[in-house]
Every structure is written in C-alpha cells, then in structure tokens.
mmCIF file of C-alpha atoms in Angstrom:
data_model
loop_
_atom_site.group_PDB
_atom_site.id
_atom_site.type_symbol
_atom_site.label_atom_id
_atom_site.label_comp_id
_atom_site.label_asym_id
_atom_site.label_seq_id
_atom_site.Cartn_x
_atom_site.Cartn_y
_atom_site.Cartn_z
ATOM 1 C CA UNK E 10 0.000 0.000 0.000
ATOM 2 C CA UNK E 11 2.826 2.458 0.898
ATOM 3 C CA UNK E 12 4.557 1.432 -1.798
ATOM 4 C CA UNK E 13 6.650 -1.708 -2.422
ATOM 5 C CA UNK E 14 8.059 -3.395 0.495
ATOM 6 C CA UNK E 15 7.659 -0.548 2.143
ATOM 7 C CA UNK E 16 5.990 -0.843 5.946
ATOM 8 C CA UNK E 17 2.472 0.737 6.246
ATOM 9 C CA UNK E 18 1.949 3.474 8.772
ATOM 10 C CA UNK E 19 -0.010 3.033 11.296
ATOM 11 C CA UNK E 20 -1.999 5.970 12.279
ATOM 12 C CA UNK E 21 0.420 7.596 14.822
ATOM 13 C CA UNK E 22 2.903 7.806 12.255
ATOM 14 C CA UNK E 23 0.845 9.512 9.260
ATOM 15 C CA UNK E 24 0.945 13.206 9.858
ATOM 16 C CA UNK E 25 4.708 12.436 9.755
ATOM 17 C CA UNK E 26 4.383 10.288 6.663
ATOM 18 C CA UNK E 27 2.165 12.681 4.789
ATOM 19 C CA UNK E 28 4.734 15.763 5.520
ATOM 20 C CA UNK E 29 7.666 13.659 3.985
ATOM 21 C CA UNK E 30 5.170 12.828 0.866
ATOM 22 C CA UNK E 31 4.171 16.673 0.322
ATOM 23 C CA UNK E 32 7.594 17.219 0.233
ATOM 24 C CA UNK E 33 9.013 14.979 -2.039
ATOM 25 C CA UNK E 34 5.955 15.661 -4.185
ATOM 26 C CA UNK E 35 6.659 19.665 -4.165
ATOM 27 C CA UNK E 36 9.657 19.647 -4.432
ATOM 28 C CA UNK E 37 10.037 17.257 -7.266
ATOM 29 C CA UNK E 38 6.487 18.863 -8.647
ATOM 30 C CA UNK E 39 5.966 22.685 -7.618
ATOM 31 C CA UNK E 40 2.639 21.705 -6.771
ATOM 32 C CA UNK E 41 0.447 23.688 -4.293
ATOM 33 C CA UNK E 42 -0.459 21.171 -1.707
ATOM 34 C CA UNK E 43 -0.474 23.837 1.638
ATOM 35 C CA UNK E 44 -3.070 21.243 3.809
ATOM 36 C CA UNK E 45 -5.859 23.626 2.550
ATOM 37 C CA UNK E 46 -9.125 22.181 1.360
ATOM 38 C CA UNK E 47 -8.613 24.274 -1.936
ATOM 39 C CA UNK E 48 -5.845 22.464 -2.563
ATOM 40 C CA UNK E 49 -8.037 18.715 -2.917
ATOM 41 C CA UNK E 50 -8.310 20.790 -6.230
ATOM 42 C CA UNK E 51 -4.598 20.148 -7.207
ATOM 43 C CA UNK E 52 -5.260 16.370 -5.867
ATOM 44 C CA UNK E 53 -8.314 15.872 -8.160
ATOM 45 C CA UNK E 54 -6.235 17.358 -10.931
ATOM 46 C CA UNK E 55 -3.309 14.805 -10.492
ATOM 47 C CA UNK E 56 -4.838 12.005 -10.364
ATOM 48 C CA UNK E 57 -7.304 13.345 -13.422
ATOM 49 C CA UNK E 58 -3.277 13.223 -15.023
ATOM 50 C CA UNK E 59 -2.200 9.874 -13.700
ATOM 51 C CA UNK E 60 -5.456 8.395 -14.962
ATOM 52 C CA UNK E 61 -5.045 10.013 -18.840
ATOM 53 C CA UNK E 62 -1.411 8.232 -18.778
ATOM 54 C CA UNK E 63 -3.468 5.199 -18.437
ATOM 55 C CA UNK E 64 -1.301 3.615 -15.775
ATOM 56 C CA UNK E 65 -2.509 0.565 -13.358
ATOM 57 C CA UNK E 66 -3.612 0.933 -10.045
ATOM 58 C CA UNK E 67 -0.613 -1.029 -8.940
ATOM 59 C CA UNK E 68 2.053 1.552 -10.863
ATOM 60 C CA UNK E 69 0.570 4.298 -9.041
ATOM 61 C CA UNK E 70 -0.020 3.212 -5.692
ATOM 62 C CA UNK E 71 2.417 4.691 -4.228
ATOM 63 C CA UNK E 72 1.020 7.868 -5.059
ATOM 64 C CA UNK E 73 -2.038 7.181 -4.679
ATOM 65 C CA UNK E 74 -1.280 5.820 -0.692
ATOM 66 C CA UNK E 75 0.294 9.199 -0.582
ATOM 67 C CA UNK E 76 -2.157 11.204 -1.593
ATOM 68 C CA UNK E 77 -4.835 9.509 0.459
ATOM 69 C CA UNK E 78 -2.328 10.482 3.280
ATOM 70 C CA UNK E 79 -2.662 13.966 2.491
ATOM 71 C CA UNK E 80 -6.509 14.016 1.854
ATOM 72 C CA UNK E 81 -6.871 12.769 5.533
ATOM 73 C CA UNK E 82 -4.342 14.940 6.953
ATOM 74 C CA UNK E 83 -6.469 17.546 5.451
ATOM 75 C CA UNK E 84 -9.561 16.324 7.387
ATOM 76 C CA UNK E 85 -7.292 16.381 10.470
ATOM 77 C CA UNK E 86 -6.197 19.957 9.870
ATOM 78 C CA UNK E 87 -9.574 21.045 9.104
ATOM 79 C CA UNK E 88 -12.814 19.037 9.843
ATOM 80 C CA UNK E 89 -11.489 17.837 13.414
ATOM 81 C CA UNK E 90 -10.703 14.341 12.108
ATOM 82 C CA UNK E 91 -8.592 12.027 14.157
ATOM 83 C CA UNK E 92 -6.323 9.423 12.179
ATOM 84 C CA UNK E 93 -6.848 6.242 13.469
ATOM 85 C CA UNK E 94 -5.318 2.551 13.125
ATOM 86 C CA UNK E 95 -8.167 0.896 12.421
ATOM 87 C CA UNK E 96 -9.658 -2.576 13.387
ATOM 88 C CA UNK E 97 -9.946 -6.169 11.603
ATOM 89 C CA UNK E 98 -13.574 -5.569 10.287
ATOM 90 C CA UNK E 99 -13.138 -2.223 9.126
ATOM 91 C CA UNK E 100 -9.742 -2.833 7.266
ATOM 92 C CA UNK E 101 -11.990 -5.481 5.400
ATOM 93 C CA UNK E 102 -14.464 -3.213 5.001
ATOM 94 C CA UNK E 103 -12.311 -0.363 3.849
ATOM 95 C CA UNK E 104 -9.256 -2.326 2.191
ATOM 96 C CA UNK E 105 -6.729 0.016 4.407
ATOM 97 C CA UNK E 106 -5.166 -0.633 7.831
ATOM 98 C CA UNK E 107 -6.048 3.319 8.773
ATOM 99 C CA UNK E 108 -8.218 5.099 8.565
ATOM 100 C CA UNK E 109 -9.538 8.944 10.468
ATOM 101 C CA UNK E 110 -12.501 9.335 12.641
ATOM 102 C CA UNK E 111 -14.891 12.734 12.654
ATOM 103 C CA UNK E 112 -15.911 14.219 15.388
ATOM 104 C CA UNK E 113 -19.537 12.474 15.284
ATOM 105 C CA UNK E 114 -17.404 9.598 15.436
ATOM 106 C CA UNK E 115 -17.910 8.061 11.693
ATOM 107 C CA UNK E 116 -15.141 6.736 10.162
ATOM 108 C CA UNK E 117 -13.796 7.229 6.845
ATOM 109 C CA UNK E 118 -10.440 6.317 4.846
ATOM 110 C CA UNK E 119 -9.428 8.799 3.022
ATOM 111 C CA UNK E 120 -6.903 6.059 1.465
ATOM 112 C CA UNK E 121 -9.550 4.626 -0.447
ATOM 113 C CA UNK E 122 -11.254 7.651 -1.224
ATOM 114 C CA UNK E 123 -8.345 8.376 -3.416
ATOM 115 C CA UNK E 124 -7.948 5.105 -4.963
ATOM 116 C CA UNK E 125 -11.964 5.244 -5.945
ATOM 117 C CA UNK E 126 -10.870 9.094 -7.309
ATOM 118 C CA UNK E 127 -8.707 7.639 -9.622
ATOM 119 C CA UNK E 128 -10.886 4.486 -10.994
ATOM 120 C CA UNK E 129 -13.951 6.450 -11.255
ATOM 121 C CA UNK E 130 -12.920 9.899 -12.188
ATOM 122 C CA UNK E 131 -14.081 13.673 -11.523
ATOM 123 C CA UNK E 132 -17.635 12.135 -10.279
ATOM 124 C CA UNK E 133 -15.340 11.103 -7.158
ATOM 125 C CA UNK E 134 -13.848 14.931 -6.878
ATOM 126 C CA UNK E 135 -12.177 15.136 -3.008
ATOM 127 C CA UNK E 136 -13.075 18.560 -3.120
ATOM 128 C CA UNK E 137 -16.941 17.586 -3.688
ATOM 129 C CA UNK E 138 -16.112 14.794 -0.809
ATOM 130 C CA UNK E 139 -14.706 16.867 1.711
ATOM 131 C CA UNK E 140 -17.522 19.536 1.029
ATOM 132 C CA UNK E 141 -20.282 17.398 1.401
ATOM 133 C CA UNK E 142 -19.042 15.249 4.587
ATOM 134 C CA UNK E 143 -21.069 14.632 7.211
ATOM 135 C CA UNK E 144 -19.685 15.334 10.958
ATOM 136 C CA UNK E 145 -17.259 17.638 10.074
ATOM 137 C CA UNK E 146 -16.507 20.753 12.287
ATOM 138 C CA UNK E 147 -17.042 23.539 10.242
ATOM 139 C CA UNK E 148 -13.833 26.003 9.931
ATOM 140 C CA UNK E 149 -13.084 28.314 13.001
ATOM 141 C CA UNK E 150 -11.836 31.322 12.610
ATOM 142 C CA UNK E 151 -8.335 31.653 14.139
ATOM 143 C CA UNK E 152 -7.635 27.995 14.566
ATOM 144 C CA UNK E 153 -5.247 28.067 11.380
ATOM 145 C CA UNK E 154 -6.977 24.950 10.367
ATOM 146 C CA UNK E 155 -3.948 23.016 12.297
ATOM 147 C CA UNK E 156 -5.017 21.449 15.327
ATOM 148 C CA UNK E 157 -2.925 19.056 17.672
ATOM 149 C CA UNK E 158 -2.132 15.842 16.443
ATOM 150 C CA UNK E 159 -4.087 13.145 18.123
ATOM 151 C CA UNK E 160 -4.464 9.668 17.218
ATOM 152 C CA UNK E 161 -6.188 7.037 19.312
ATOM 153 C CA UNK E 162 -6.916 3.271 18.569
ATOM 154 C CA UNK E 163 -10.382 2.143 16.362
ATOM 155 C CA UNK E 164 -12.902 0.925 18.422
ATOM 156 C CA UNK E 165 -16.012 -1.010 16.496
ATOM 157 C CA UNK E 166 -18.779 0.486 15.324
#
C-alpha cells in the first residue's frame, strides 16, 4: 500500500508520513499542496493526469497511498478528524489498515477515497467529498486549520 516493500503506517505515524510525501511531491512537482481544502483541487487534478497516462492501479499506488495520506491529513487539519489505526472488520471493510474518525465519530479512509478518485474519475472529486461530509466541524476562525495531532486506537462500530 505504501509502496513496495515498504511498511504501512499506522496511524500515529501519518501526519509524519504525509509531511515527507508533500515534500518529495513539491519539491520534485511545484505543486500547491499547503493542507488547505482548496488544494483537494490540485489532488483531483493529479490524479485526473495519472489516470489520462493510463497507468494501473498497482504503478501508481504509491502515489495514490500518498495522496490519500494527504486528503486525511487535510480532514485532520480542518474538519477535526482524528487518524486512526483501524480494526480487523473495518480494514476489510475499507481495504486500508487506517483510517480517520470525525468528530460524530464516523469513520472514513481517506486512502480509499483516493484510490476510488482515480478508478472512477471527476464524479469522485475530493473537493466535492470533503464539502459534502457529514460530521465535520465547520472552519473556526483563528484555529489556522492546524489542530494538535491526536491519534487514538479504532474501536467497532
């Protein structure tokens, strides 16, 4: 998932992970990924380019693992997510070993949000998803959109 024979995070370890992606990615890219919801824009984008170089799932997912990092450190930053390592019924259920939780405690990976993004297309926009997501906080003014990192073990729903 991380990329080959690479170790998956778990969910203590992916605001970490996700900075060292955005960085290799900007650096190597000049793209605009600031942890601002605007910037699922730029994600959508991508991918809309990975997809039109007609490239399998398993070239890309690196990238794609990557990317799904960075749309739930987004929902971290900004919608009061929590990452989360999550447990044996929802990795089956999700296909991903984390996952975040909202504040109204539903649980979402963002990990396979992306990966759906890039086999369905623009009708699976992260911009559209984030928008329309239930139990997000809404933005506070002030808070910078950046607040402490928590993570905390699944529990079942």
């Amino acid at each position: 998932m991380a990329g080959e024979g690479k170790k998956v995070p778990r969910a203590a370890e992916m605001r970490g992970y996700t900075r060292g992606f955005v960085a290799r990615v900007t650096e190597r890219n000049r793209l605009p990924l600031d942890f601002s919801v605007r910037s699922l824009r730029v994600v959508d984008s991508v991918l809309d380019g990975m997809r039109r170089d007609g490239r399998g799932r398993d070239e890309v997912a690196a990238a794609l693992f990557g990317f799904g990092a960075y749309v739930g450190e987004v929902l971290v930053r900004h919608a009061g997510a929590v990452w989360i390592d999550l447990d044996d019924a929802q990795r089956q259920y999700f296909g991903q070993a984390v996952g975040v939780r909202m504040p109204d405690g539903r649980v979402w990976s963002p990990l396979g949000k992306v990966v759906n993004r890039y086999e369905a297309g623009a009708e699976e926009s992260l911009q559209t998803f984030y928008l329309t997501l239930p139990g997000r906080h809404p933005e506070r003014a002030g808070r910078g959109g950046r607040p402490a990192a928590r993570s905390e073990p699944a529990r079942s729903l």
